Short mmCIF file of C-alpha atoms and ligand atoms in Angstrom, two decimals:
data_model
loop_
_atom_site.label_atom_id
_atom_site.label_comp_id
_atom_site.label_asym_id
_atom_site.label_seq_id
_atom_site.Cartn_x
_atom_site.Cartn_y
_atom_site.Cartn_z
CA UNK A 251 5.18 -14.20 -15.37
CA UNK A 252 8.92 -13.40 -15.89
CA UNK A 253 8.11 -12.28 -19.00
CA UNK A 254 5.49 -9.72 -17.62
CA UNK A 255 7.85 -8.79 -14.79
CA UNK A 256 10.66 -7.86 -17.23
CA UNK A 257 8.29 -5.80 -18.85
CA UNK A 258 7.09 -3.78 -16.22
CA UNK A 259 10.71 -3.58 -14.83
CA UNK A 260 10.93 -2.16 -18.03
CA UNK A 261 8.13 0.21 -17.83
CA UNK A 262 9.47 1.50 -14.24
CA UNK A 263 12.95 2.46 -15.77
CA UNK A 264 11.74 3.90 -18.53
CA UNK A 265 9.10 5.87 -16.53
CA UNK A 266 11.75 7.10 -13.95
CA UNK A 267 14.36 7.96 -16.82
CA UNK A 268 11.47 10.32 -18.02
CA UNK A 269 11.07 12.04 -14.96
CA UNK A 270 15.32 12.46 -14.91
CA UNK A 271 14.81 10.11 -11.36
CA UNK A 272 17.14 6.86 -10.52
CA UNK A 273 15.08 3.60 -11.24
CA UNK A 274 16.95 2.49 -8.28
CA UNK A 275 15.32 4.52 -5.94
CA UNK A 276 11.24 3.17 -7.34
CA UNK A 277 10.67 -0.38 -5.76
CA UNK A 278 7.89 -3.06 -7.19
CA UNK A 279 5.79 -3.99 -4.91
CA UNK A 280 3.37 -7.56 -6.44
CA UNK A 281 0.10 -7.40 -5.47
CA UNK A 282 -0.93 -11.55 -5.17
CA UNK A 283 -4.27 -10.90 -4.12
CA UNK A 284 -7.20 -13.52 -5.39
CA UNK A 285 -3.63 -15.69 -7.15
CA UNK A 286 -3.33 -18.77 -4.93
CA UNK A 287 -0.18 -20.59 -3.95
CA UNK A 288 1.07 -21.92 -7.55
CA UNK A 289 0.93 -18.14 -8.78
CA UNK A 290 2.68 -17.32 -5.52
CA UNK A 291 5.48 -20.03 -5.79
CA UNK A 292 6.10 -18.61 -9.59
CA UNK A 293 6.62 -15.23 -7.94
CA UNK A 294 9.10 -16.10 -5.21
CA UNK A 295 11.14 -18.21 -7.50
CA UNK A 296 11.65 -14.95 -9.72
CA UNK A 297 12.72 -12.98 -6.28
CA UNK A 298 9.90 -11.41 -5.88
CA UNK A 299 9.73 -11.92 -1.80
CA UNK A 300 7.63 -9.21 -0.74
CA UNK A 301 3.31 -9.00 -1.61
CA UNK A 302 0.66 -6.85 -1.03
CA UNK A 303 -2.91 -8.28 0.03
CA UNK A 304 -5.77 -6.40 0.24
CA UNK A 305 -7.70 -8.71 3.05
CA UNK A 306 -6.33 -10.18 5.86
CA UNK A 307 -8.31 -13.78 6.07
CA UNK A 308 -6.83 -14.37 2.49
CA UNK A 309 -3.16 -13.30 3.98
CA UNK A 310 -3.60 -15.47 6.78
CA UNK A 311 -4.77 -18.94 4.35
CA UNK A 312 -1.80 -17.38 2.10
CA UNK A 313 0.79 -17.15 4.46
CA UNK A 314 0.54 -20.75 6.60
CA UNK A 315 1.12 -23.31 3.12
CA UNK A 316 3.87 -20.23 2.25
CA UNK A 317 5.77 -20.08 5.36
CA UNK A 318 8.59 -21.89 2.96
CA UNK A 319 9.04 -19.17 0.20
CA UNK A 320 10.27 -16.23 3.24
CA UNK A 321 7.27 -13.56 1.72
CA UNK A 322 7.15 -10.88 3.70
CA UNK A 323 3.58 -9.99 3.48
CA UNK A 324 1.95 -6.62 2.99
CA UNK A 325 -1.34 -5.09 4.16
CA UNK A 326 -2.71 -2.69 1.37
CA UNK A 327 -6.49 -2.71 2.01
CA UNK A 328 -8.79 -1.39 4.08
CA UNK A 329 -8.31 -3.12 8.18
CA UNK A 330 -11.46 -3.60 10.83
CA UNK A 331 -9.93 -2.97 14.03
CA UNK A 332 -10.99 -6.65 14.87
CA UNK A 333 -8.04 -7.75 12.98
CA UNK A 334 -5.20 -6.11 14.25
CA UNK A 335 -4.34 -9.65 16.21
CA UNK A 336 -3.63 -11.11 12.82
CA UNK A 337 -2.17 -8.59 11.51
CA UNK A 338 0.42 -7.63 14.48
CA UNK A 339 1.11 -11.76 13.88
CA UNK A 340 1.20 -12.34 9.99
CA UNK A 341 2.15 -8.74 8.19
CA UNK A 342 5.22 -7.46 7.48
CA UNK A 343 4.16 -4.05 7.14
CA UNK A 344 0.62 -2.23 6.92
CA UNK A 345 -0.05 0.75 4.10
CA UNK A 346 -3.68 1.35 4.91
CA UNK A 347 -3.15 3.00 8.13
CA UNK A 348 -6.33 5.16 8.09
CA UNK A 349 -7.70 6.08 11.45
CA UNK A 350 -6.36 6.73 14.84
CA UNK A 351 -8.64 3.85 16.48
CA UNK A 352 -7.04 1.48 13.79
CA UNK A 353 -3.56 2.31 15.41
CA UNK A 354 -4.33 2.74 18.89
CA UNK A 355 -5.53 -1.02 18.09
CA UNK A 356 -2.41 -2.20 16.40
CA UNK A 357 -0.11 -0.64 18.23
CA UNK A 358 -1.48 -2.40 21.68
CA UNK A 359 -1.56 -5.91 19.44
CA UNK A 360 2.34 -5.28 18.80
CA UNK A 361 3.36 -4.64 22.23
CA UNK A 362 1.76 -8.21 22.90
CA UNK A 363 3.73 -9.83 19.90
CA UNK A 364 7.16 -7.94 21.61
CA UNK A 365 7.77 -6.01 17.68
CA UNK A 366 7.49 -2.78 15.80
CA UNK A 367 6.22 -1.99 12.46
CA UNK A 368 6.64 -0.29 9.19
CA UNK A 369 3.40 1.37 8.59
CA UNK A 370 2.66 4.15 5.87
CA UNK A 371 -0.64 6.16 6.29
CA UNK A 372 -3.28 6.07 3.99
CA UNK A 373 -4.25 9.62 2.37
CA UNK A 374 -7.88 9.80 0.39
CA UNK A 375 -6.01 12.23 -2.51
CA UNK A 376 -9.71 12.11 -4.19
CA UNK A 377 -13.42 13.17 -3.95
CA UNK A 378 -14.74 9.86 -4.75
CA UNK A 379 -16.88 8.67 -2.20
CA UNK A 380 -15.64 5.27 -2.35
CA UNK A 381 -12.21 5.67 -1.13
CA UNK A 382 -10.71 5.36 2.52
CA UNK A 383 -7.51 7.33 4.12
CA UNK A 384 -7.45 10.04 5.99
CA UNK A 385 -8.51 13.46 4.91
CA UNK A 386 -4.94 15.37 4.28
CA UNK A 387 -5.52 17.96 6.59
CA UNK A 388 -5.78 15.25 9.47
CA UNK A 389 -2.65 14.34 8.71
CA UNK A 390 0.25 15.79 10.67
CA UNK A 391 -2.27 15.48 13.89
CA UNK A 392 -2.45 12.23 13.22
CA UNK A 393 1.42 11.31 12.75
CA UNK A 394 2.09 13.49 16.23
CA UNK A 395 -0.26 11.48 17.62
CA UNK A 396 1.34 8.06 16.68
CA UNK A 397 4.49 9.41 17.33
CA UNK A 398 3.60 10.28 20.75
CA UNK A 399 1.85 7.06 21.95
CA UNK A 400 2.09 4.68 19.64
CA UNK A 401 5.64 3.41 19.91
CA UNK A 402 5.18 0.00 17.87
CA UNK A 403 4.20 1.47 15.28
CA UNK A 404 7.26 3.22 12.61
CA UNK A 405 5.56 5.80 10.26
CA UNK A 406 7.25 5.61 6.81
CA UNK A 407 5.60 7.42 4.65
CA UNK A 408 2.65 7.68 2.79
CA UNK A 409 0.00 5.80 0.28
CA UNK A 410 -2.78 6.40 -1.69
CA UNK A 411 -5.66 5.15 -4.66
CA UNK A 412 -5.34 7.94 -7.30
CA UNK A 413 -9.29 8.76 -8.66
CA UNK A 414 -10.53 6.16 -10.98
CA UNK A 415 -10.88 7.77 -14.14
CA UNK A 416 -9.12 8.12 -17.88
CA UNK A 417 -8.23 11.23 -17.58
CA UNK A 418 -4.83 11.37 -16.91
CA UNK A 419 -4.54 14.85 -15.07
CA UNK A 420 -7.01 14.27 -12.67
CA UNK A 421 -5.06 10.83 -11.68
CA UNK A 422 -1.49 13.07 -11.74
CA UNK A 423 -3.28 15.59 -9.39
CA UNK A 424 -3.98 12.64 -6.59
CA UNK A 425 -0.19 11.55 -6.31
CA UNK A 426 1.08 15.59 -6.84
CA UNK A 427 -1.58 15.87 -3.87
CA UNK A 428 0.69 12.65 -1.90
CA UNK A 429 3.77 14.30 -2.75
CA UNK A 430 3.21 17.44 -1.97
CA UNK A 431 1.41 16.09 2.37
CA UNK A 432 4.82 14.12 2.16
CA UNK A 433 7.11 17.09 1.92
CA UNK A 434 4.97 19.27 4.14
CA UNK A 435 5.21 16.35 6.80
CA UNK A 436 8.87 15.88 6.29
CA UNK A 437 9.42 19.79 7.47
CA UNK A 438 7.50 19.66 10.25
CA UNK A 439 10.19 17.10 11.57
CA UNK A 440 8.07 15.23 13.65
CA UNK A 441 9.76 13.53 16.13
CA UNK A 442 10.04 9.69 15.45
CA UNK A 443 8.32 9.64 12.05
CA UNK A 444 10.58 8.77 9.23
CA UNK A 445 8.32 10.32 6.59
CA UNK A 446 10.19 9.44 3.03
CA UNK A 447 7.90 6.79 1.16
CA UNK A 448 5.31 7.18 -1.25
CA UNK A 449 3.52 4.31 -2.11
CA UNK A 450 1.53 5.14 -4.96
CA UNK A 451 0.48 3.42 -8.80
CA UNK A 452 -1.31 0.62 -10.18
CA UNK A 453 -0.93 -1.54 -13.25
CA UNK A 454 -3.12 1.52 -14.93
CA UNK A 455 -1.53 4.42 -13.72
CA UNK A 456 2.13 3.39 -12.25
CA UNK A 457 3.88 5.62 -14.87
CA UNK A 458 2.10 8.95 -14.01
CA UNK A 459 2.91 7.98 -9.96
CA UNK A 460 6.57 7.43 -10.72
CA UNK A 461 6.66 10.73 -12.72
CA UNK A 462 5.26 12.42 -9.67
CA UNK A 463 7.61 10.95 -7.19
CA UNK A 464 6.60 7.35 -6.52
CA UNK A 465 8.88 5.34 -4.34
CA UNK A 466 7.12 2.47 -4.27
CA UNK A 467 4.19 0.91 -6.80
CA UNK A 468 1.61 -1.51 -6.23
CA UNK A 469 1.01 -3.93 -9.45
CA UNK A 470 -1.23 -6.82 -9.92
CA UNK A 471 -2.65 -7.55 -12.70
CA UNK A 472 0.18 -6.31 -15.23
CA UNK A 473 2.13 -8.78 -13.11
CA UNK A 474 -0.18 -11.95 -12.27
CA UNK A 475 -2.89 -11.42 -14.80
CA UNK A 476 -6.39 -10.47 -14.59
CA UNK A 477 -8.17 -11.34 -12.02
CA UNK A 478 -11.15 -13.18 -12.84
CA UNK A 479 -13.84 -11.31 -11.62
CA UNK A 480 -14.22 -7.13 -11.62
CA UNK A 481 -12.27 -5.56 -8.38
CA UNK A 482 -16.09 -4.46 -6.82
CA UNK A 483 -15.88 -8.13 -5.92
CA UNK A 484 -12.79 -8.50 -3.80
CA UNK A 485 -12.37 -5.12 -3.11
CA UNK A 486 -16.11 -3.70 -2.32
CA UNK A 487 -14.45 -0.32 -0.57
CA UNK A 488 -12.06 -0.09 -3.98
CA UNK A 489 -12.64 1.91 -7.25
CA UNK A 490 -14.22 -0.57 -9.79
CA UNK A 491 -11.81 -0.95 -11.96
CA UNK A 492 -12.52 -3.80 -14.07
C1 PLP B 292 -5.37 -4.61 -6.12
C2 PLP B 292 -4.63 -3.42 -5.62
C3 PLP B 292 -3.55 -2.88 -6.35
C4 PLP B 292 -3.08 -3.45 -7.68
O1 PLP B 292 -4.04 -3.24 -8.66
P1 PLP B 292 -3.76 -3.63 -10.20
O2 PLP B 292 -4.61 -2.69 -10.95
O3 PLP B 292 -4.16 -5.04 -10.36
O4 PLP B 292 -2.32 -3.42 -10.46
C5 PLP B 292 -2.90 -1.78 -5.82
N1 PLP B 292 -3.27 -1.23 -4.65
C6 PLP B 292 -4.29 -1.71 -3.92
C7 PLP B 292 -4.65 -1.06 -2.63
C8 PLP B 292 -5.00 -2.83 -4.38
O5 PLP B 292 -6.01 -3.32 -3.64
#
């Protein structure tokens, strides 16, 4: 694993040097999903101390036998509103924010646990049927919205699935599509809403995102190794990358 790490470190710089951007300013974020604890441990000891997970009953058997390692754990897939509860008690932050209902439910679950949260908001950037987020023009109602009366919840930017398919412009074209809802929201100014990260990029496709702005990517499999069945089988709502 260190050796993979190193290597997509690697990739990132080189990526970000491309695109005349400071490495510095693109984090990693490891996505542990279906990798159980011993994967997990490998992962902290190399400093890697924040995850994504894509459901929350796998976060939640995750996160009790790793209270030790200090992971702050993040939500990347798609939320019923029947788990905001865990969520508002085990996440870190959330990155799927994608529907006012889903909010309204997490923000009322923080006020009970007495914190706020980091949340980005989840933009569908494609025409495949498959994917969730919000459409983009829904967007800045949406933030105003959660800015107005949502108070637990701290919008932070945005994240998105680019299309799953080889050709590389149509991928480029989701995250120009992220970039471009980002910049638009940032000049409206919304009150409250901190709108600076995108959270875009996969092992496949991280190099394109970064080129296009990425401040944040989400790897798995470069990092923890394929996952032993196809994605349709964790990740039914997903593209099917195999
Ligand atoms: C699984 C997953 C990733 C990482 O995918 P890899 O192709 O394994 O790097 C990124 N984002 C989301 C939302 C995921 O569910």
């Amino acid at each position: 694993m260190a050796a993979r790490l190193a290597h997509i470190r690697g990739r990132m710089a080189t990526a970000a040097q491309r695109a005349g951007r400071d490495p510095a300013g693109i984090a990693l974020l490891p996505v542990s999903k279906t990798f159980g604890e011993a994967a997990i441990r490998e992962a902290a000891a190399l400093g890697l101390h924040r995850l994504g997970e894509n459901k929350v009953q796998e976060m939640r058997s995750k996160a009790g036998p790793l209270a030790d390692c200090g992971i702050d754990w993040v939500m990347i897939g798609h939320l019923q509103t029947n788990k905001a509860r865990d969520i508002a008690r085990i996440a870190a932050e959330v990155q799927s924010l994608d529907r006012v209902e889903l909010a309204v439910a997490l923000d009322r679950r923080l006020q009970l646990e007495g914190r706020t949260m980091d949340v980005l908001l989840q933009v569908k950037t494609s025409t495949e049927p498959s994917k969730y987020g919000i459409a983009p023009d829904e967007l800045t109602a949406f933030a105003r919205r959660i800015a107005r009366e949502m108070p637990m919840l701290r919008v932070r930017g945005l994240m998105t699935l680019a299309i799953n398919m080889p050709e590389p412009a149509a991928v480029r074209a989701c995250f120009r599509t992220l970039r471009e809802w980002r910049d638009r929201l940032r000049a409206d100014a919304i009150e409250g809403i901190d709108m600076q990260r995108l959270s875009m990029g996969m092992s496949g496709d991280f190099e394109i995102a970064i080129e296009e702005g990425a401040t944040e990517v989400r790897i798995g499999t470069a990092i923890f190794g394929r996952r032993p069945y196809g994605d349709d089988y964790y990740w039914p709502e997903g593209p099917a990358r195999k």
